[in-house]
Amino acid sequence: MPTALPERQALVAAIGQAGIAAQLQSAGYIDICTDAQTLGRSFVSDRLTCVLHLEGADCIGSDLLALDALFAMGLRSLGPVWSRHTIFGQGVPFENNTDGDTGAGLTADGKRLIARCAELGVMIDTSHLTMKGFWDVGEAGLPLVATHSNAWELARNARNLTDAQLRAIGETKGMAGLNFATLFLSDDGWRTGKAGLEDCLRQLDHMLEMAGEDHVGLGSDFDGAPMPEGIDHAGDLPNLVEAMRQHGYGEALITKICNENWLAFLSRHLG
């Protein structure tokens, strides 16, 4: 596991990044989305609309004051951990041939963090949490969301979701976002770093079957991870859309996967 990140160092980075987003908004390049109205306008605006997300709550102390400060700056989505442990819970390692049951779930501080996020209206992302942490979020009564995780049945990596987890995402009216990284698309992708659009389609088939067609979208993970052949960057997404058509997905389902499901979920969540 990566070593722990000091809170002060993480906070300086997070505030700086939120500040960059604020500057871009002031300059007219983006809108920071904090409510459903802004989200709705994004499809008729020339400006990019962003939902500020924090992956790993290393910058937040047990007093949770930094959470409220970041919320005031526009934060509306948070993953308690990346693939390192924090005071709030444990992250899953990047390991194959194991599921996400690799450690403890949320700590007492983690459960307080989740409760405060629920009060504020900050979405909780479980993509890097252990399996126990995932179920802890569910027990808190929140919709289960994994923004960039795939089906474990097709790629047996600790970062992926079992069928029980995918079904729970659908049952709680949450969301699962397809991760494009080849490492999580198939076992061969983990070994070779290579995958294709057909691997994305196999994942989508299974995720749709388990979670339901209203609760699956795109998660991408364009962070430097190896991408499948045909998707080098966001500009290549039409290649995936055409592959969905050729695979037999109807236009209504494709639209749900590409935008409507996330828009509907975020509209409910942001209010």
mmCIF file of N, CA, C and O in Angstrom, residues 31-39 49-52 71-76 121 270-271:
data_model
loop_
_atom_site.group_PDB
_atom_site.id
_atom_site.type_symbol
_atom_site.label_atom_id
_atom_site.label_comp_id
_atom_site.label_asym_id
_atom_site.label_seq_id
_atom_site.Cartn_x
_atom_site.Cartn_y
_atom_site.Cartn_z
ATOM 1 N N ASP A 31 -18.113 26.018 -15.292
ATOM 2 C CA ASP A 31 -19.059 26.219 -14.193
ATOM 3 C C ASP A 31 -18.824 25.115 -13.171
ATOM 4 O O ASP A 31 -18.696 23.945 -13.534
ATOM 5 N N ILE A 32 -18.765 25.479 -11.912
ATOM 6 C CA ILE A 32 -18.690 24.487 -10.841
ATOM 7 C C ILE A 32 -20.110 24.155 -10.430
ATOM 8 O O ILE A 32 -20.859 25.020 -9.987
ATOM 9 N N CYS A 33 -20.476 22.904 -10.602
ATOM 10 C CA CYS A 33 -21.850 22.485 -10.379
ATOM 11 C C CYS A 33 -22.074 22.162 -8.907
ATOM 12 O O CYS A 33 -21.436 21.270 -8.356
ATOM 13 N N THR A 34 -22.985 22.897 -8.279
ATOM 14 C CA THR A 34 -23.340 22.631 -6.879
ATOM 15 C C THR A 34 -24.823 22.363 -6.701
ATOM 16 O O THR A 34 -25.276 22.111 -5.587
ATOM 17 N N ASP A 35 -25.596 22.433 -7.795
ATOM 18 C CA ASP A 35 -27.035 22.191 -7.689
ATOM 19 C C ASP A 35 -27.554 21.656 -9.014
ATOM 20 O O ASP A 35 -26.875 21.699 -10.047
ATOM 21 N N ALA A 36 -28.776 21.123 -8.969
ATOM 22 C CA ALA A 36 -29.354 20.486 -10.148
ATOM 23 C C ALA A 36 -29.603 21.492 -11.269
ATOM 24 O O ALA A 36 -29.524 21.146 -12.455
ATOM 25 N N GLN A 37 -29.891 22.740 -10.933
ATOM 26 C CA GLN A 37 -30.139 23.737 -11.970
ATOM 27 C C GLN A 37 -28.903 23.963 -12.816
ATOM 28 O O GLN A 37 -28.979 24.044 -14.044
ATOM 29 N N THR A 38 -27.744 24.091 -12.168
ATOM 30 C CA THR A 38 -26.486 24.260 -12.908
ATOM 31 C C THR A 38 -26.231 23.055 -13.788
ATOM 32 O O THR A 38 -25.790 23.174 -14.936
ATOM 33 N N LEU A 39 -26.510 21.876 -13.252
ATOM 34 C CA LEU A 39 -26.319 20.640 -14.015
ATOM 35 C C LEU A 39 -27.203 20.642 -15.252
ATOM 36 O O LEU A 39 -26.758 20.296 -16.357
ATOM 37 N N THR A 49 -19.035 22.002 -17.461
ATOM 38 C CA THR A 49 -19.571 21.972 -16.103
ATOM 39 C C THR A 49 -18.872 20.876 -15.314
ATOM 40 O O THR A 49 -18.797 19.732 -15.773
ATOM 41 N N CYS A 50 -18.378 21.209 -14.133
ATOM 42 C CA CYS A 50 -17.584 20.283 -13.327
ATOM 43 C C CYS A 50 -18.239 20.062 -11.971
ATOM 44 O O CYS A 50 -18.704 21.009 -11.336
ATOM 45 N N VAL A 51 -18.268 18.804 -11.538
ATOM 46 C CA VAL A 51 -18.635 18.476 -10.167
ATOM 47 C C VAL A 51 -17.330 18.210 -9.418
ATOM 48 O O VAL A 51 -16.598 17.281 -9.751
ATOM 49 N N LEU A 52 -17.021 19.034 -8.437
ATOM 50 C CA LEU A 52 -15.749 18.887 -7.730
ATOM 51 C C LEU A 52 -15.783 17.631 -6.857
ATOM 52 O O LEU A 52 -16.694 17.433 -6.047
ATOM 53 N N PHE A 71 -16.605 22.084 1.118
ATOM 54 C CA PHE A 71 -18.003 22.154 0.669
ATOM 55 C C PHE A 71 -18.339 23.590 0.264
ATOM 56 O O PHE A 71 -18.998 23.818 -0.762
ATOM 57 N N ALA A 72 -17.906 24.559 1.052
ATOM 58 C CA ALA A 72 -18.158 25.966 0.731
ATOM 59 C C ALA A 72 -17.492 26.363 -0.584
ATOM 60 O O ALA A 72 -17.967 27.272 -1.275
ATOM 61 N N MET A 73 -16.397 25.669 -0.948
ATOM 62 C CA MET A 73 -15.697 25.940 -2.208
ATOM 63 C C MET A 73 -16.307 25.172 -3.375
ATOM 64 O O MET A 73 -15.845 25.320 -4.508
ATOM 65 N N GLY A 74 -17.309 24.332 -3.107
ATOM 66 C CA GLY A 74 -17.999 23.655 -4.197
ATOM 67 C C GLY A 74 -17.923 22.142 -4.186
ATOM 68 O O GLY A 74 -18.518 21.491 -5.055
ATOM 69 N N LEU A 75 -17.219 21.549 -3.230
ATOM 70 C CA LEU A 75 -17.094 20.094 -3.191
ATOM 71 C C LEU A 75 -18.472 19.443 -3.045
ATOM 72 O O LEU A 75 -19.239 19.794 -2.160
ATOM 73 N N ARG A 76 -18.748 18.460 -3.911
ATOM 74 C CA ARG A 76 -20.028 17.752 -3.823
ATOM 75 C C ARG A 76 -19.878 16.235 -3.951
ATOM 76 O O ARG A 76 -20.882 15.523 -3.969
ATOM 77 N N GLY A 121 -24.910 16.990 1.797
ATOM 78 C CA GLY A 121 -25.251 16.654 0.422
ATOM 79 C C GLY A 121 -24.025 16.398 -0.425
ATOM 80 O O GLY A 121 -23.985 16.770 -1.609
ATOM 81 N N LEU A 270 -28.060 16.301 -5.884
ATOM 82 C CA LEU A 270 -27.741 17.712 -5.652
ATOM 83 C C LEU A 270 -28.972 18.515 -5.231
ATOM 84 O O LEU A 270 -28.848 19.528 -4.553
ATOM 85 N N GLY A 271 -30.146 18.087 -5.659
ATOM 86 C CA GLY A 271 -31.362 18.774 -5.283
ATOM 87 C C GLY A 271 -31.551 20.118 -5.942
ATOM 88 O O GLY A 271 -30.801 20.514 -6.809
#
